[in-house]
Tab-separated table of C-alpha atoms in Angstrom:
chain	number	residue	atom	x	y	z
Y	1	MET	CA	6.869	-21.308	23.443
Y	2	TRP	CA	3.734	-22.954	24.765
Y	3	VAL	CA	2.326	-19.671	26.049
Y	4	THR	CA	2.853	-18.085	22.635
Y	5	SER	CA	1.044	-20.950	20.955
Y	6	ALA	CA	-1.816	-20.689	23.413
Y	7	ALA	CA	-2.147	-16.969	22.850
Y	8	PHE	CA	-2.301	-17.537	19.125
Y	9	ASN	CA	-4.693	-20.465	19.078
Y	10	HIS	CA	-7.099	-19.758	21.915
Y	11	THR	CA	-9.438	-17.873	19.582
Y	12	SER	CA	-11.240	-21.113	18.793
Y	13	ILE	CA	-12.504	-21.394	22.372
Y	14	GLU	CA	-16.259	-20.988	22.523
Y	15	ALA	CA	-16.116	-20.866	18.738
Y	16	PRO	CA	-17.369	-19.166	16.732
Y	17	GLN	CA	-18.280	-16.398	19.200
Y	18	LEU	CA	-14.792	-15.603	20.448
Y	19	ALA	CA	-13.312	-15.974	16.973
Y	20	ARG	CA	-15.710	-13.325	15.727
Y	21	CYS	CA	-14.743	-11.101	18.644
Y	22	GLN	CA	-11.071	-11.458	17.742
Y	23	GLU	CA	-11.847	-10.451	14.147
Y	24	THR	CA	-13.708	-7.451	15.515
Y	25	VAL	CA	-10.628	-6.486	17.538
Y	26	THR	CA	-8.645	-6.411	14.315
Y	27	HIS	CA	-11.152	-4.211	12.480
Y	28	ILE	CA	-12.226	-1.880	15.308
Y	29	ARG	CA	-9.059	0.046	16.134
Y	30	VAL	CA	-10.920	2.961	17.660
Y	31	SER	CA	-10.832	4.585	21.060
Y	32	ALA	CA	-13.287	6.813	22.874
Y	33	HIS	CA	-10.599	9.499	23.079
Y	34	TRP	CA	-10.230	9.513	19.299
Y	35	LEU	CA	-14.006	9.738	18.765
Y	36	CYS	CA	-14.212	12.667	21.181
Y	37	ARG	CA	-11.484	14.490	19.275
Y	38	LYS	CA	-13.279	13.854	15.985
Y	39	PHE	CA	-16.529	15.096	17.512
Y	40	ASN	CA	-14.904	18.291	18.818
Y	41	ALA	CA	-13.191	18.889	15.468
Y	42	ALA	CA	-16.548	18.553	13.686
Y	43	ILE	CA	-18.162	20.962	16.168
Y	44	THR	CA	-15.400	23.523	15.572
Y	45	ARG	CA	-15.731	23.228	11.785
Y	46	ARG	CA	-19.506	23.595	12.008
Y	47	ILE	CA	-19.202	26.779	14.083
Y	48	GLN	CA	-16.705	28.280	11.626
Y	49	THR	CA	-18.838	27.361	8.609
Y	50	ARG	CA	-22.020	28.712	10.173
Y	51	LEU	CA	-20.317	32.052	10.844
Y	52	ILE	CA	-19.349	32.346	7.163
Y	53	LEU	CA	-22.852	31.356	6.078
Y	54	GLN	CA	-24.482	33.869	8.441
Y	55	GLN	CA	-22.363	36.656	6.962
Y	56	LEU	CA	-23.498	35.671	3.470
Y	57	LEU	CA	-27.157	35.511	4.497
Y	58	ARG	CA	-26.944	39.164	5.605
Y	59	GLN	CA	-25.905	40.274	2.093
Y	60	GLN	CA	-28.226	41.217	-0.741
Y	61	ASN	CA	-28.646	38.671	-3.510
Y	62	PRO	CA	-27.943	40.422	-6.854
Y	63	PHE	CA	-29.717	37.594	-8.682
Y	64	ASP	CA	-32.999	38.030	-6.801
Y	65	SER	CA	-35.574	40.070	-8.718
Y	66	GLN	CA	-37.001	41.477	-5.468
Y	67	GLY	CA	-33.619	42.441	-4.032
Y	68	ARG	CA	-33.816	40.086	-1.061
Y	69	ASN	CA	-30.833	38.668	0.802
Y	70	TYR	CA	-29.218	35.335	0.096
Y	71	LYS	CA	-31.026	32.281	1.467
Y	72	LYS	CA	-29.882	28.737	2.091
Y	73	SER	CA	-32.551	27.533	-0.323
Y	74	PHE	CA	-30.972	29.674	-3.059
Y	75	PHE	CA	-27.545	28.129	-2.475
Y	76	LYS	CA	-29.063	24.638	-2.550
Y	77	GLN	CA	-30.886	25.471	-5.771
Y	78	GLN	CA	-27.642	26.710	-7.327
Y	79	TRP	CA	-25.885	23.501	-6.318
Y	80	THR	CA	-28.659	21.525	-8.015
Y	81	SER	CA	-28.271	23.669	-11.141
Y	82	GLN	CA	-24.521	23.121	-11.145
Y	83	ARG	CA	-24.963	19.346	-10.904
Y	84	GLU	CA	-27.560	19.333	-13.671
Y	85	PHE	CA	-25.298	21.456	-15.861
Y	86	ARG	CA	-22.462	18.984	-15.470
Y	87	HIS	CA	-24.767	16.005	-15.974
Y	88	ASN	CA	-26.226	17.400	-19.199
Y	89	ARG	CA	-22.856	18.059	-20.773
Y	90	THR	CA	-22.035	15.418	-23.349
Y	91	GLY	CA	-18.857	13.385	-23.374
Y	92	PRO	CA	-17.724	14.656	-26.818
Y	93	GLU	CA	-17.812	18.264	-25.581
Y	94	ASP	CA	-15.513	17.461	-22.686
Y	95	GLU	CA	-13.234	15.524	-25.015
Y	96	GLN	CA	-13.050	18.498	-27.369
Y	97	ARG	CA	-12.176	20.828	-24.512
Y	98	CYS	CA	-9.393	18.501	-23.397
Y	99	LYS	CA	-8.001	18.522	-26.927
Y	100	LEU	CA	-8.228	22.312	-27.018
Y	101	VAL	CA	-6.356	22.546	-23.713
Y	102	GLU	CA	-3.676	20.247	-25.109
Y	103	LEU	CA	-3.451	22.385	-28.251
Y	104	TYR	CA	-3.186	25.667	-26.348
Y	105	GLU	CA	-0.592	24.243	-23.942
Y	106	LYS	CA	1.572	23.021	-26.817
Y	107	GLU	CA	1.248	26.382	-28.562
Y	108	ALA	CA	2.333	28.128	-25.369
Y	109	THR	CA	5.305	25.767	-25.041
Y	110	VAL	CA	6.390	26.338	-28.646
Y	111	ALA	CA	6.046	30.108	-28.197
Y	112	ARG	CA	8.221	29.980	-25.072
Y	113	LEU	CA	10.885	27.908	-26.862
Y	114	ARG	CA	10.938	30.300	-29.828
Y	115	LYS	CA	11.306	33.244	-27.476
Y	116	GLU	CA	14.180	31.443	-25.803
Y	117	LEU	CA	15.782	30.777	-29.205
Y	118	SER	CA	15.664	34.465	-30.108
Y	119	SER	CA	17.054	35.699	-26.786
Y	120	PRO	CA	20.746	36.653	-26.345
Y	121	LYS	CA	21.173	33.841	-23.805
Y	122	VAL	CA	21.006	31.326	-26.620
Y	123	LEU	CA	24.627	32.209	-27.441
Y	124	GLN	CA	25.657	30.625	-24.148
Y	125	ARG	CA	24.341	27.230	-25.206
Y	126	THR	CA	26.484	24.484	-26.668
Y	127	GLU	CA	25.864	23.222	-30.195
Y	128	GLU	CA	24.220	20.085	-28.809
Y	129	GLU	CA	21.875	22.082	-26.556
Y	130	LEU	CA	21.018	24.415	-29.448
Y	131	ALA	CA	20.233	21.439	-31.701
Y	132	ASP	CA	17.941	19.963	-29.020
Y	133	LEU	CA	16.141	23.298	-28.670
Y	134	ILE	CA	15.532	23.560	-32.420
Y	135	LYS	CA	14.385	19.930	-32.559
Y	136	ASN	CA	11.906	20.516	-29.716
Y	137	ILE	CA	10.499	23.539	-31.545
Y	138	GLN	CA	10.064	21.540	-34.753
Y	139	THR	CA	8.453	18.610	-32.931
Y	140	GLY	CA	6.117	20.900	-30.982
Y	141	THR	CA	5.110	22.767	-34.149
Y	142	GLU	CA	4.246	19.493	-35.888
Y	143	GLU	CA	2.156	18.337	-32.928
Y	144	VAL	CA	0.297	21.662	-32.863
Y	145	GLN	CA	-0.461	21.375	-36.575
Y	146	LEU	CA	-1.775	17.816	-36.188
Y	147	LEU	CA	-4.063	18.841	-33.323
Y	148	LYS	CA	-5.384	21.791	-35.329
Y	149	GLU	CA	-6.170	19.560	-38.289
Y	150	GLU	CA	-7.902	17.049	-36.024
Y	151	LEU	CA	-10.027	19.718	-34.353
Y	152	THR	CA	-10.810	21.462	-37.658
Y	153	GLU	CA	-12.409	18.272	-38.945
Y	154	GLU	CA	-14.831	18.322	-36.000
Y	155	GLU	CA	-17.782	20.648	-36.425
Y	156	GLY	CA	-18.444	23.474	-33.988
Y	157	VAL	CA	-14.958	23.641	-32.451
Y	158	PRO	CA	-13.717	27.267	-32.463
Y	159	ILE	CA	-9.939	26.946	-32.378
Y	160	ASP	CA	-9.083	30.637	-32.681
Y	161	ASP	CA	-11.473	31.960	-30.003
Y	162	LYS	CA	-9.120	34.141	-27.943
Y	163	GLU	CA	-11.297	34.300	-24.819
Y	164	GLN	CA	-11.777	30.551	-24.877
Y	165	ARG	CA	-8.041	30.053	-25.252
Y	166	LEU	CA	-7.199	32.256	-22.271
Y	167	LEU	CA	-9.893	30.665	-20.099
Y	168	LEU	CA	-8.863	27.094	-20.863
Y	169	LEU	CA	-5.200	27.883	-20.267
Y	170	LEU	CA	-6.194	29.432	-16.945
Y	171	TRP	CA	-8.239	26.346	-16.091
Y	172	SER	CA	-5.299	24.095	-17.001
Y	173	ALA	CA	-3.001	26.048	-14.679
Y	174	LYS	CA	-5.613	25.928	-11.923
Y	175	THR	CA	-5.982	22.161	-12.355
Y	176	ASP	CA	-2.246	21.673	-11.933
Y	177	LEU	CA	-2.342	23.953	-8.901
Y	178	PHE	CA	-5.106	21.838	-7.351
Y	179	LEU	CA	-3.022	18.734	-7.979
Y	180	GLN	CA	-0.115	20.299	-6.110
Y	181	ALA	CA	-2.456	21.288	-3.267
Y	182	SER	CA	-3.660	17.675	-3.055
Y	183	TYR	CA	-0.085	16.388	-2.873
Y	184	LYS	CA	0.735	18.973	-0.228
Y	185	GLN	CA	-2.222	17.985	1.938
Y	186	ALA	CA	-1.390	14.286	1.585
Y	187	GLU	CA	2.157	14.982	2.771
Y	188	THR	CA	0.958	16.998	5.782
Y	189	GLN	CA	-1.780	14.495	6.701
Y	190	PRO	CA	0.418	12.617	9.230
Y	191	ILE	CA	0.887	15.852	11.201
Y	192	THR	CA	-2.836	16.598	10.998
Y	193	ASP	CA	-3.649	13.097	12.237
Y	194	SER	CA	-1.239	13.467	15.151
Y	195	GLN	CA	-3.043	16.666	16.175
Y	196	THR	CA	-6.614	15.442	15.649
Y	197	ILE	CA	-6.770	11.699	16.329
Y	198	GLY	CA	-3.591	11.274	18.336
Y	199	THR	CA	-1.590	9.240	15.821
Y	200	ARG	CA	2.018	8.848	16.950
Y	201	LEU	CA	4.368	10.476	14.455
Y	202	GLY	CA	7.686	10.956	16.218
Y	203	THR	CA	10.609	13.242	15.478
Y	204	LYS	CA	11.803	11.302	12.428
Y	205	GLY	CA	8.299	11.248	10.992
Y	206	ARG	CA	7.980	15.007	11.343
Y	207	GLU	CA	11.376	15.516	9.763
Y	208	LYS	CA	10.306	13.432	6.763
Y	209	VAL	CA	7.111	15.473	6.389
Y	210	PHE	CA	8.933	18.807	6.531
Y	211	GLN	CA	11.577	17.559	4.101
Y	212	ALA	CA	8.885	16.461	1.635
Y	213	LEU	CA	7.186	19.859	1.907
Y	214	GLN	CA	10.487	21.631	1.341
Y	215	ASP	CA	11.222	19.492	-1.720
Y	216	ARG	CA	7.801	20.289	-3.184
Y	217	GLU	CA	7.916	24.015	-2.476
Y	218	SER	CA	9.637	24.953	-5.753
Y	219	THR	CA	7.157	22.886	-7.803
Y	220	VAL	CA	4.189	24.485	-6.049
Y	221	ALA	CA	5.689	27.944	-6.516
Y	222	ARG	CA	6.060	27.386	-10.285
Y	223	ALA	CA	2.461	26.179	-10.578
Y	224	LEU	CA	1.218	29.159	-8.561
Y	225	ASN	CA	3.238	31.652	-10.624
Y	226	LEU	CA	1.857	30.160	-13.839
Y	227	TYR	CA	-1.703	30.442	-12.533
Y	228	ASN	CA	-1.171	34.072	-11.441
Y	229	LYS	CA	0.316	34.951	-14.845
Y	230	ARG	CA	-2.535	33.390	-16.807
Y	231	TYR	CA	-5.113	34.982	-14.523
Y	232	ALA	CA	-3.487	38.371	-15.123
Y	233	ASP	CA	-3.410	37.730	-18.903
Y	234	TYR	CA	-7.140	36.993	-18.981
Y	235	VAL	CA	-8.132	39.933	-16.766
Y	236	ALA	CA	-5.967	42.263	-18.883
Y	237	GLU	CA	-7.910	41.272	-22.018
Y	238	TYR	CA	-11.359	40.980	-20.389
Y	239	PRO	CA	-11.420	43.094	-17.196
Y	240	ASP	CA	-15.217	42.929	-16.976
Y	241	LYS	CA	-15.254	39.118	-17.050
Y	242	ALA	CA	-12.860	38.260	-14.257
Y	243	PRO	CA	-13.461	34.700	-12.967
Y	244	ALA	CA	-15.311	34.335	-9.678
Y	245	THR	CA	-12.922	34.460	-6.746
Y	246	GLN	CA	-12.906	35.995	-3.281
Y	247	TYR	CA	-9.127	36.383	-3.164
Y	248	GLU	CA	-6.957	39.237	-4.338
Y	249	HIS	CA	-4.578	38.395	-7.170
Y	250	PRO	CA	-1.781	37.587	-7.460
Y	251	ILE	CA	-2.134	34.948	-4.748
Y	252	SER	CA	0.919	34.601	-2.520
Y	253	TYR	CA	2.488	31.276	-1.602
Y	254	ASP	CA	1.659	31.734	2.092
Y	255	GLU	CA	-1.978	32.475	1.289
Y	256	PHE	CA	-2.238	29.502	-1.055
Y	257	SER	CA	-0.665	27.189	1.547
Y	258	ILE	CA	-3.669	27.482	3.867
Y	259	PHE	CA	-6.331	26.812	1.203
Y	260	PRO	CA	-8.354	23.705	2.172
Y	261	LEU	CA	-9.273	21.386	-0.693
Y	262	ASP	CA	-12.955	22.219	-0.236
Y	263	ASP	CA	-12.365	25.975	-0.502
Y	264	ALA	CA	-14.626	27.894	-2.876
Y	265	PHE	CA	-11.487	28.936	-4.775
Y	266	TRP	CA	-11.451	25.543	-6.489
Y	267	ASN	CA	-14.770	26.161	-8.236
Y	268	ASP	CA	-14.444	24.978	-11.843
Y	269	GLY	CA	-16.713	27.540	-13.511
Y	270	ILE	CA	-13.702	28.552	-15.631
Y	271	TYR	CA	-13.760	25.195	-17.371
Y	272	TYR	CA	-17.482	25.173	-18.119
Y	273	GLN	CA	-17.557	28.879	-19.069
Y	274	SER	CA	-21.063	29.159	-17.661
Y	275	LYS	CA	-22.675	32.490	-16.825
Y	276	GLU	CA	-24.863	31.050	-14.073
Y	277	PRO	CA	-24.509	32.486	-10.536
Y	278	TRP	CA	-22.714	29.352	-9.297
Y	279	ALA	CA	-20.004	29.931	-11.924
Y	280	ILE	CA	-19.474	33.698	-11.819
Y	281	ASP	CA	-20.275	34.917	-8.295
Y	282	PRO	CA	-17.780	34.212	-5.475
Y	283	ASN	CA	-20.444	34.681	-2.783
Y	284	VAL	CA	-22.642	32.034	-4.381
Y	285	CYS	CA	-19.657	29.691	-4.654
Y	286	SER	CA	-18.882	30.266	-0.987
Y	287	GLY	CA	-22.524	29.763	0.013
Y	288	ILE	CA	-22.750	26.478	-1.885
Y	289	ASN	CA	-19.542	25.387	-0.233
Y	290	CYS	CA	-20.900	26.193	3.244
Y	291	VAL	CA	-24.111	24.260	2.630
Y	292	LEU	CA	-22.169	21.215	1.435
Y	293	ILE	CA	-19.720	21.358	4.353
Y	294	LEU	CA	-22.570	21.521	6.882
Y	295	SER	CA	-24.163	18.522	5.207
Y	296	ARG	CA	-20.911	16.565	5.399
Y	297	ILE	CA	-20.473	17.524	9.059
Y	298	GLN	CA	-23.922	16.142	9.810
Y	299	GLU	CA	-22.906	12.905	8.126
Y	300	GLU	CA	-19.749	12.918	10.272
Y	301	PHE	CA	-21.875	13.146	13.421
Y	302	GLN	CA	-23.880	10.145	12.245
Y	303	LEU	CA	-20.714	8.152	11.559
Y	304	ILE	CA	-19.322	9.025	14.996
Y	305	ALA	CA	-22.584	7.889	16.590
Y	306	GLN	CA	-22.452	4.590	14.692
Y	307	GLU	CA	-18.797	4.040	15.609
Y	308	LEU	CA	-19.485	4.793	19.268
Y	309	ALA	CA	-22.400	2.339	19.367
Y	310	ARG	CA	-20.284	-0.354	17.709
Y	311	MET	CA	-17.413	0.294	20.105
Y	312	VAL	CA	-19.630	0.007	23.188
Y	313	GLU	CA	-21.366	-3.113	21.904
Y	314	TRP	CA	-18.024	-4.745	21.090
Y	315	ALA	CA	-16.600	-3.911	24.537
Y	316	ILE	CA	-19.607	-5.428	26.314
Y	317	SER	CA	-19.767	-8.514	24.123
Y	318	HIS	CA	-16.029	-9.180	24.200
Y	319	TYR	CA	-15.761	-8.909	27.985
Y	320	HIS	CA	-18.630	-11.326	28.619
Y	321	THR	CA	-17.401	-13.735	25.945
Y	322	LEU	CA	-13.966	-13.849	27.549
Y	323	TYR	CA	-15.413	-14.742	30.941
Y	324	LYS	CA	-17.767	-17.270	29.437
Y	325	SER	CA	-14.744	-18.988	27.919
Y	326	ILE	CA	-12.770	-18.724	31.184
Y	327	ASN	CA	-15.587	-20.349	33.153
Y	328	TYR	CA	-15.843	-23.102	30.567
Y	329	LEU	CA	-12.137	-23.845	30.997
Y	330	ARG	CA	-12.453	-23.777	34.772
Y	331	GLY	CA	-15.145	-26.409	34.488
Y	332	ARG	CA	-12.834	-28.558	32.363
Y	333	ILE	CA	-10.105	-28.281	35.011
Y	334	VAL	CA	-12.558	-29.363	37.720
Y	335	GLN	CA	-13.620	-32.403	35.691
Y	336	MET	CA	-10.031	-33.394	34.943
Y	337	SER	CA	-9.105	-33.052	38.635
Y	338	ILE	CA	-11.646	-35.661	39.768
Y	339	PRO	CA	-9.901	-39.064	40.117
Y	340	ASN	CA	-11.001	-41.863	37.814
Y	341	THR	CA	-13.096	-39.472	35.720
Y	342	VAL	CA	-13.013	-39.725	31.935
Y	343	VAL	CA	-13.415	-36.270	30.371
Y	344	PRO	CA	-14.514	-36.490	26.719
Y	345	PRO	CA	-12.264	-34.544	24.301
Y	346	ASP	CA	-13.505	-31.296	22.818
Y	347	TYR	CA	-12.232	-28.699	20.354
Y	348	ILE	CA	-9.688	-27.431	22.886
Y	349	ASP	CA	-7.893	-30.754	22.683
Y	350	GLU	CA	-7.488	-30.179	18.936
Y	351	ILE	CA	-5.618	-26.894	19.415
Y	352	PRO	CA	-1.924	-27.321	18.406
Y	353	PHE	CA	0.135	-26.665	21.509
Y	354	GLY	CA	3.917	-26.710	21.943
Y	355	ASP	CA	5.630	-29.960	21.029
Y	356	GLY	CA	2.505	-32.043	21.623
Y	357	LYS	CA	3.800	-33.548	24.888
Y	358	CYS	CA	1.834	-31.184	27.117
Y	359	SER	CA	-0.957	-32.823	29.136
Y	360	ARG	CA	-4.587	-31.825	28.660
Y	361	VAL	CA	-4.937	-30.137	32.041
Y	362	LEU	CA	-1.705	-28.192	31.571
Y	363	LYS	CA	-2.846	-27.017	28.149
Y	364	VAL	CA	-6.211	-25.870	29.517
Y	365	THR	CA	-4.466	-24.099	32.396
Y	366	TYR	CA	-2.183	-22.189	30.041
Y	367	ILE	CA	-5.042	-21.161	27.766
Y	368	LYS	CA	-7.228	-20.107	30.689
Y	369	GLN	CA	-4.396	-18.022	32.071
Y	370	ASP	CA	-3.953	-16.278	28.728
Y	371	LEU	CA	-7.668	-15.490	28.571
Y	372	GLN	CA	-7.588	-14.137	32.117
Y	373	GLN	CA	-4.811	-11.738	31.183
Y	374	ARG	CA	-6.744	-10.616	28.136
Y	375	ALA	CA	-9.839	-10.094	30.300
Y	376	TRP	CA	-7.822	-7.965	32.723
Y	377	GLU	CA	-6.389	-5.866	29.885
Y	378	HIS	CA	-9.837	-5.487	28.348
Y	379	GLY	CA	-11.180	-4.336	31.711
Y	380	THR	CA	-8.421	-1.719	31.816
Y	381	LEU	CA	-9.510	-0.540	28.370
Y	382	VAL	CA	-13.128	-0.281	29.530
Y	383	GLN	CA	-12.071	1.865	32.474
Y	384	GLU	CA	-10.038	4.124	30.188
Y	385	TRP	CA	-13.040	4.569	27.885
Y	386	SER	CA	-15.618	5.032	30.641
Y	387	GLU	CA	-15.396	8.799	31.111
Y	388	LYS	CA	-15.224	9.553	27.381
Y	389	VAL	CA	-18.188	7.310	26.562
Y	390	ALA	CA	-20.267	8.936	29.308
Y	391	TRP	CA	-19.420	12.378	27.875
Y	392	LEU	CA	-19.894	11.598	24.183
Y	393	TRP	CA	-22.968	9.348	24.301
Y	394	PRO	CA	-25.643	11.972	25.159
Y	395	ARG	CA	-24.173	14.336	22.562
Y	396	CYS	CA	-24.505	12.076	19.529
Y	397	GLN	CA	-26.890	9.240	20.425
Y	398	PRO	CA	-30.715	9.380	20.329
Y	399	HIS	CA	-32.553	9.101	23.642
Y	400	THR	CA	-34.148	5.863	22.460
Y	401	ASN	CA	-30.709	4.227	22.523
Y	402	ARG	CA	-30.157	4.894	26.211
Y	403	LEU	CA	-30.513	1.189	27.037
Y	404	ALA	CA	-27.101	0.546	25.466
Y	405	LEU	CA	-25.567	3.214	27.720
Y	406	CYS	CA	-27.117	1.517	30.757
Y	407	ARG	CA	-25.527	-1.760	29.661
Y	408	TRP	CA	-22.205	0.078	29.393
Y	409	PHE	CA	-22.512	1.403	32.942
Y	410	ASP	CA	-23.352	-2.117	34.104
Y	411	LEU	CA	-20.166	-3.343	32.435
Y	412	THR	CA	-18.015	-0.697	34.114
Y	413	LYS	CA	-19.481	-1.673	37.499
Y	414	LEU	CA	-18.844	-5.352	36.780
Y	415	VAL	CA	-15.241	-4.642	35.797
Y	416	GLU	CA	-14.699	-2.650	38.984
Y	417	GLN	CA	-16.200	-5.440	41.089
Y	418	HIS	CA	-13.969	-8.062	39.481
Y	419	ARG	CA	-10.833	-6.002	39.972
Y	420	ALA	CA	-11.676	-5.101	43.581
Y	421	ARG	CA	-12.365	-8.765	44.334
Y	422	LEU	CA	-9.021	-9.814	42.881
Y	423	LYS	CA	-7.063	-7.165	44.761
Y	424	LYS	CA	-8.755	-8.059	48.025
Y	425	LYS	CA	-8.236	-11.783	47.534
Y	426	ARG	CA	-4.569	-11.441	46.620
Y	427	GLY	CA	-3.796	-8.492	48.869
Y	428	ILE	CA	-2.352	-6.498	45.977
Y	429	THR	CA	-2.965	-2.761	45.641
Y	430	GLU	CA	-0.951	-1.926	42.533
Y	431	VAL	CA	-2.801	-2.652	39.314
Y	432	GLU	CA	0.404	-3.042	37.354
Y	433	LEU	CA	1.826	-5.841	39.545
Y	434	GLU	CA	1.676	-9.420	38.354
Y	435	LEU	CA	-1.224	-9.366	35.896
Y	436	ASP	CA	-1.209	-13.139	35.660
Y	437	HIS	CA	-1.277	-13.451	39.431
Y	438	LEU	CA	-4.146	-11.007	39.830
Y	439	GLN	CA	-6.365	-12.673	37.259
Y	440	GLU	CA	-5.982	-16.203	38.471
Y	441	ASP	CA	-9.142	-16.399	40.574
Y	442	THR	CA	-11.458	-14.037	38.684
Y	443	VAL	CA	-14.873	-15.641	38.153
Y	444	LEU	CA	-18.320	-14.415	37.267
Y	445	ASP	CA	-19.922	-16.689	39.832
Y	446	GLU	CA	-17.917	-17.523	42.946
Y	447	ARG	CA	-20.188	-20.449	43.655
Y	448	VAL	CA	-18.568	-22.303	40.742
Y	449	ASN	CA	-15.519	-24.345	41.751
Y	450	ASP	CA	-12.805	-23.112	39.387
Y	451	GLY	CA	-10.614	-26.176	39.944
Y	452	GLU	CA	-7.533	-24.183	40.893
Y	453	ASP	CA	-7.189	-25.870	44.277
Y	454	ALA	CA	-7.457	-29.292	42.695
Y	455	ALA	CA	-5.328	-28.634	39.616
Y	456	PRO	CA	-1.907	-28.255	41.362
Y	457	GLN	CA	-2.372	-31.479	43.348
Y	458	PHE	CA	-3.581	-33.246	40.228
Y	459	LEU	CA	-0.463	-32.126	38.335
Y	460	ALA	CA	1.790	-33.131	41.240
Y	461	ASP	CA	0.269	-36.600	41.276
Y	462	ARG	CA	1.105	-36.882	37.580
Y	463	GLY	CA	4.682	-35.687	38.118
Y	464	GLU	CA	4.139	-32.372	36.255
Y	465	VAL	CA	4.921	-28.809	37.334
Y	466	ASP	CA	2.162	-26.253	37.663
Y	467	PRO	CA	3.137	-23.397	35.288
Y	468	LEU	CA	1.443	-20.924	37.616
Y	469	ALA	CA	3.046	-22.178	40.814
Y	470	GLN	CA	5.565	-19.344	40.660
Y	471	ILE	CA	5.629	-15.995	38.904
Y	472	ASN	CA	9.006	-14.275	38.694
Y	473	GLY	CA	10.234	-16.622	41.437
Y	474	VAL	CA	7.457	-15.652	43.883
Y	475	PRO	CA	5.257	-18.511	45.129
Y	476	VAL	CA	1.584	-18.096	44.287
């Protein structure tokens, strides 16, 4: 009980430095292995994207008056034009389009219900089901009429434009398809994380993911079939105005399943009905997409570099802060072990500990022991990170930041020295054996008397038992 309390409350030692370190531990849940995997994933994506972009740059640009090939500057200019086009569109226009989509969707629903009412299968329905069908048709017809009246009152809204109707219905189906793709990716994200950043998923977790995907398959299939149908309807009426896409239609479920959310397929030129290259040409859409992905990958490299620098700085600071606190506690033990010496109280004495009957020296001994175990575990973490940090640092850090890497190497040497000193002093070769026992005499400066020889005798004189006198029944 006392050890648990000490482990919980020792964060105030050397406050506020150690307290801040403990907060950092909570917020920085990152490992060098994970950063290396992120870095390699970004490298792979950059190579793939550059290959696609290189293929595009070898093709002739049909929008260039001199017949030159595509250039990255052209794709960037088209992305700027697309952003400006969206920015310049007024809110009322978008609101009108949303109302038109709602109108066309309701009309399509009413038409489907009427077709169902006139089919021979309607004879198989009960009277109650037939009444509900007729009621739904009447309600839908009334809603369509109200929307038409509302849109008719607004100037410049062509309700009966057939091409507009087909395009907006196609856009509506594509929007629903994108929503299903987003849900699908969210459900598969745990598996992706387990493969990229090493998140533990487990058999039950995988079963839940696959079950969720299976449950959603029918919904995705309906959305995909609706999109394929509406795409075919539009192309049948306007074969020379087929929307920009690099995929053959109809799109199969297996093909759709591998679409990433940043694929050029999700270009929304259908909605804006623009005739600009970014809206009508699939190569331009793909080129814009490649330029944006490469930009995001560069940002990812910068974030990895920042995270690596923070991780290294935290590891160095936390290790030294732990030993600074340990040495402070050793000094307290030495002072308390001197007969007839009055040791003024400090913030450690204010730490709640057990039932309150524990002596000051026993409390300090417990807390010091807990910090020593944490220092040993942190040293183990540093050793685990060492190889990955040495590999990743020169690949994502500027040369001017090499001083931090030197400090990291100094830390790894210091950790190795401390551990070798402990093993030699205790005669223990296995790292896993008796962590508490191994850490007992670790100090930054051996010239400082840590008070451990005096503390047991001091406790014996007071009639108390040294909590570290035995570990698992083995005398220390």
